[in-house]
Coordinates of C-alpha atoms in Angstrom, one line a residue:
X734 CA -5.3 2.6 -26.4
X735 CA -6.0 -0.8 -24.8
X736 CA -5.8 -1.2 -21.0
X737 CA -3.3 -3.7 -19.6
X738 CA -4.8 -6.4 -17.5
X739 CA -3.3 -5.1 -14.3
X740 CA -4.9 -1.7 -14.7
X741 CA -8.4 -0.3 -14.0
X742 CA -10.3 2.8 -14.9
X743 CA -10.9 4.9 -11.8
X744 CA -13.0 8.1 -11.5
X745 CA -11.6 11.2 -10.0
X746 CA -14.1 11.9 -7.3
X747 CA -12.5 14.9 -5.7
X748 CA -9.5 17.1 -6.0
X749 CA -8.5 19.1 -2.9
X750 CA -5.9 21.7 -2.3
X751 CA -3.7 20.4 0.6
X752 CA -0.8 22.8 0.7
X753 CA 1.1 25.2 -1.5
X754 CA 1.7 23.3 -4.7
X755 CA 0.1 20.1 -3.4
X756 CA -3.3 18.7 -4.4
X757 CA -4.9 15.4 -3.3
X758 CA -6.8 13.3 -5.8
X759 CA -9.5 10.9 -4.6
X760 CA -10.0 8.0 -7.0
X761 CA -13.0 5.6 -6.9
X762 CA -14.4 2.7 -8.9
X763 CA -16.9 4.2 -11.3
X764 CA -19.4 1.4 -10.5
X765 CA -19.0 1.9 -6.8
X766 CA -17.2 -1.3 -6.1
X767 CA -14.6 -1.6 -3.4
X768 CA -11.0 -1.1 -4.5
X769 CA -8.4 -3.7 -3.9
X770 CA -6.7 -3.6 -0.5
X771 CA -3.2 -2.0 -0.3
X772 CA -0.4 -2.1 2.2
X773 CA 0.8 1.1 3.9
X774 CA 3.6 2.7 1.9
X775 CA 2.2 1.3 -1.5
X776 CA 2.1 3.2 -4.7
X777 CA 0.2 3.0 -8.1
X778 CA 1.1 3.9 -11.6
X779 CA -1.2 6.6 -13.1
X780 CA -1.6 6.8 -16.9
X781 CA -2.0 10.4 -17.8
X782 CA -3.0 12.3 -20.9
X783 CA -0.3 12.3 -23.5
X784 CA 0.9 8.8 -22.7
X785 CA 2.7 9.8 -19.5
X786 CA 2.9 7.2 -16.7
X787 CA 3.9 8.3 -13.2
X788 CA 4.0 6.5 -9.9
X789 CA 2.2 8.1 -6.9
X790 CA 2.1 6.9 -3.3
X791 CA -1.3 6.0 -1.8
X792 CA -1.9 8.4 1.1
X793 CA -5.1 7.1 2.5
X794 CA -6.1 4.6 5.2
X795 CA -5.3 1.1 3.9
X796 CA -8.4 -0.2 5.6
X797 CA -10.7 2.1 3.6
X798 CA -11.4 0.4 0.3
X799 CA -14.0 3.0 -0.8
X800 CA -11.3 5.2 -2.5
X801 CA -7.6 5.7 -3.1
X802 CA -6.0 9.0 -2.2
X803 CA -2.9 10.4 -4.0
X804 CA -1.0 13.5 -3.0
X805 CA 0.8 15.3 -5.9
X806 CA 3.2 18.1 -5.8
X807 CA 3.3 20.4 -8.8
X808 CA 7.0 20.3 -9.7
X809 CA 8.2 23.6 -11.2
X810 CA 10.3 21.7 -13.7
X811 CA 7.7 19.0 -14.4
X812 CA 8.3 16.9 -17.5
X813 CA 4.6 16.3 -17.7
X814 CA 3.4 14.1 -14.8
X815 CA 2.6 16.5 -12.1
X816 CA 1.7 19.3 -14.6
X817 CA -0.8 16.9 -16.2
X818 CA -2.3 16.0 -12.8
X819 CA -2.6 19.6 -11.7
X820 CA -3.6 21.2 -15.0
X821 CA -5.5 18.6 -17.0
X822 CA -7.1 16.1 -14.6
X823 CA -10.5 17.2 -13.5
X824 CA -13.2 15.8 -11.2
X825 CA -15.2 13.2 -13.1
X826 CA -12.3 12.2 -15.3
X827 CA -11.5 8.5 -15.7
X828 CA -7.9 7.6 -15.2
X829 CA -6.2 4.3 -16.0
X830 CA -4.5 3.2 -12.8
X831 CA -2.3 0.2 -12.1
X832 CA -2.6 -2.2 -9.2
X833 CA -1.1 -1.2 -5.8
X834 CA 2.4 -2.4 -5.2
X835 CA 4.8 -1.8 -2.4
X836 CA 8.5 -1.1 -2.5
X837 CA 8.4 0.8 0.8
X838 CA 6.7 -1.5 3.3
X839 CA 6.1 -0.6 6.9
X840 CA 8.4 -2.5 9.3
X841 CA 6.1 -4.6 11.5
X842 CA 6.6 -5.6 15.1
X843 CA 8.7 -2.6 16.2
X844 CA 8.4 -1.5 19.8
X845 CA 8.2 2.1 18.6
X846 CA 8.2 3.5 15.1
X847 CA 9.5 6.9 14.1
X848 CA 8.2 8.2 10.8
X849 CA 10.2 11.1 9.2
X850 CA 8.8 12.9 6.2
X851 CA 9.9 15.9 4.2
X852 CA 7.5 17.8 1.9
X853 CA 5.4 15.5 -0.4
X854 CA 7.2 12.5 1.1
X855 CA 4.4 12.5 3.6
X856 CA 2.1 10.6 1.3
X857 CA 3.3 7.0 2.0
X858 CA 4.0 7.9 5.7
X859 CA 0.4 9.2 6.1
X860 CA -0.9 5.7 5.1
X861 CA 1.6 4.2 7.6
X862 CA 0.3 6.4 10.4
X863 CA -3.2 5.1 9.6
X864 CA -2.0 1.5 9.8
X865 CA 0.0 2.0 13.0
X866 CA -2.9 3.8 14.7
X867 CA -5.3 0.9 13.7
X868 CA -2.8 -1.6 15.2
X869 CA -2.6 0.4 18.4
X870 CA 1.2 0.6 17.8
X871 CA 3.5 3.1 19.5
X872 CA 4.7 5.7 16.9
X873 CA 5.6 9.3 16.3
X874 CA 5.7 11.4 13.1
X875 CA 8.2 14.1 12.3
X876 CA 7.2 16.2 9.2
X877 CA 9.6 18.8 7.8
X878 CA 8.3 21.5 5.4
X879 CA 9.4 24.9 4.3
X880 CA 6.5 26.6 6.2
X881 CA 3.1 25.8 7.5
X882 CA 1.7 26.6 4.0
X883 CA 3.7 23.7 2.7
X884 CA 2.4 21.1 5.1
X885 CA 0.1 18.7 3.2
X886 CA -2.7 16.8 5.0
X887 CA -2.3 18.8 8.2
X888 CA -5.8 18.3 9.5
X889 CA -5.9 14.6 8.7
X890 CA -2.5 14.0 10.4
X891 CA -3.7 15.8 13.5
X892 CA -6.7 13.5 13.6
X893 CA -4.6 10.3 13.1
X894 CA -1.4 11.0 15.0
X895 CA -1.7 11.6 18.8
X896 CA -0.9 15.3 19.5
X897 CA 2.2 14.5 21.6
X898 CA 3.6 12.3 18.9
X899 CA 3.1 14.7 15.9
X900 CA 6.0 17.1 15.3
X901 CA 6.1 19.7 12.6
X902 CA 9.5 21.1 11.7

């Protein structure tokens, strides 16, 4: 299969359990080059085994070009995307990944931002929290999950969002 000009091969550097049913996938350039910058809230298309293409939000710090971080929930009724990510993708694999694009940009210039996430919806908001912290902006994050076991990226969120502005529901 030929690679489209707007895609690149990225190596899966790490896969980490984040919460019940959620794993993160750390992608890097195989030659060690910096990845293209992305805006908070952006997503990429991942080309998976079997010809499946799925979009996943970038969950990392937009200022960190060493890797891209995806958070993927294993959907019980998956039609192939999340099941392929969880069951077929392994550390060391090369994945074809599209360029970052953003249909969910962070509103800039607000006096105070309130980020509200539910479940795996935390992935684009986590990158927004990184961006807001880097700007020194006033913000808070409310994260709803079924239980503490379903809270993805908990330790990272606690490191990025000031304690008095991080609310788990």
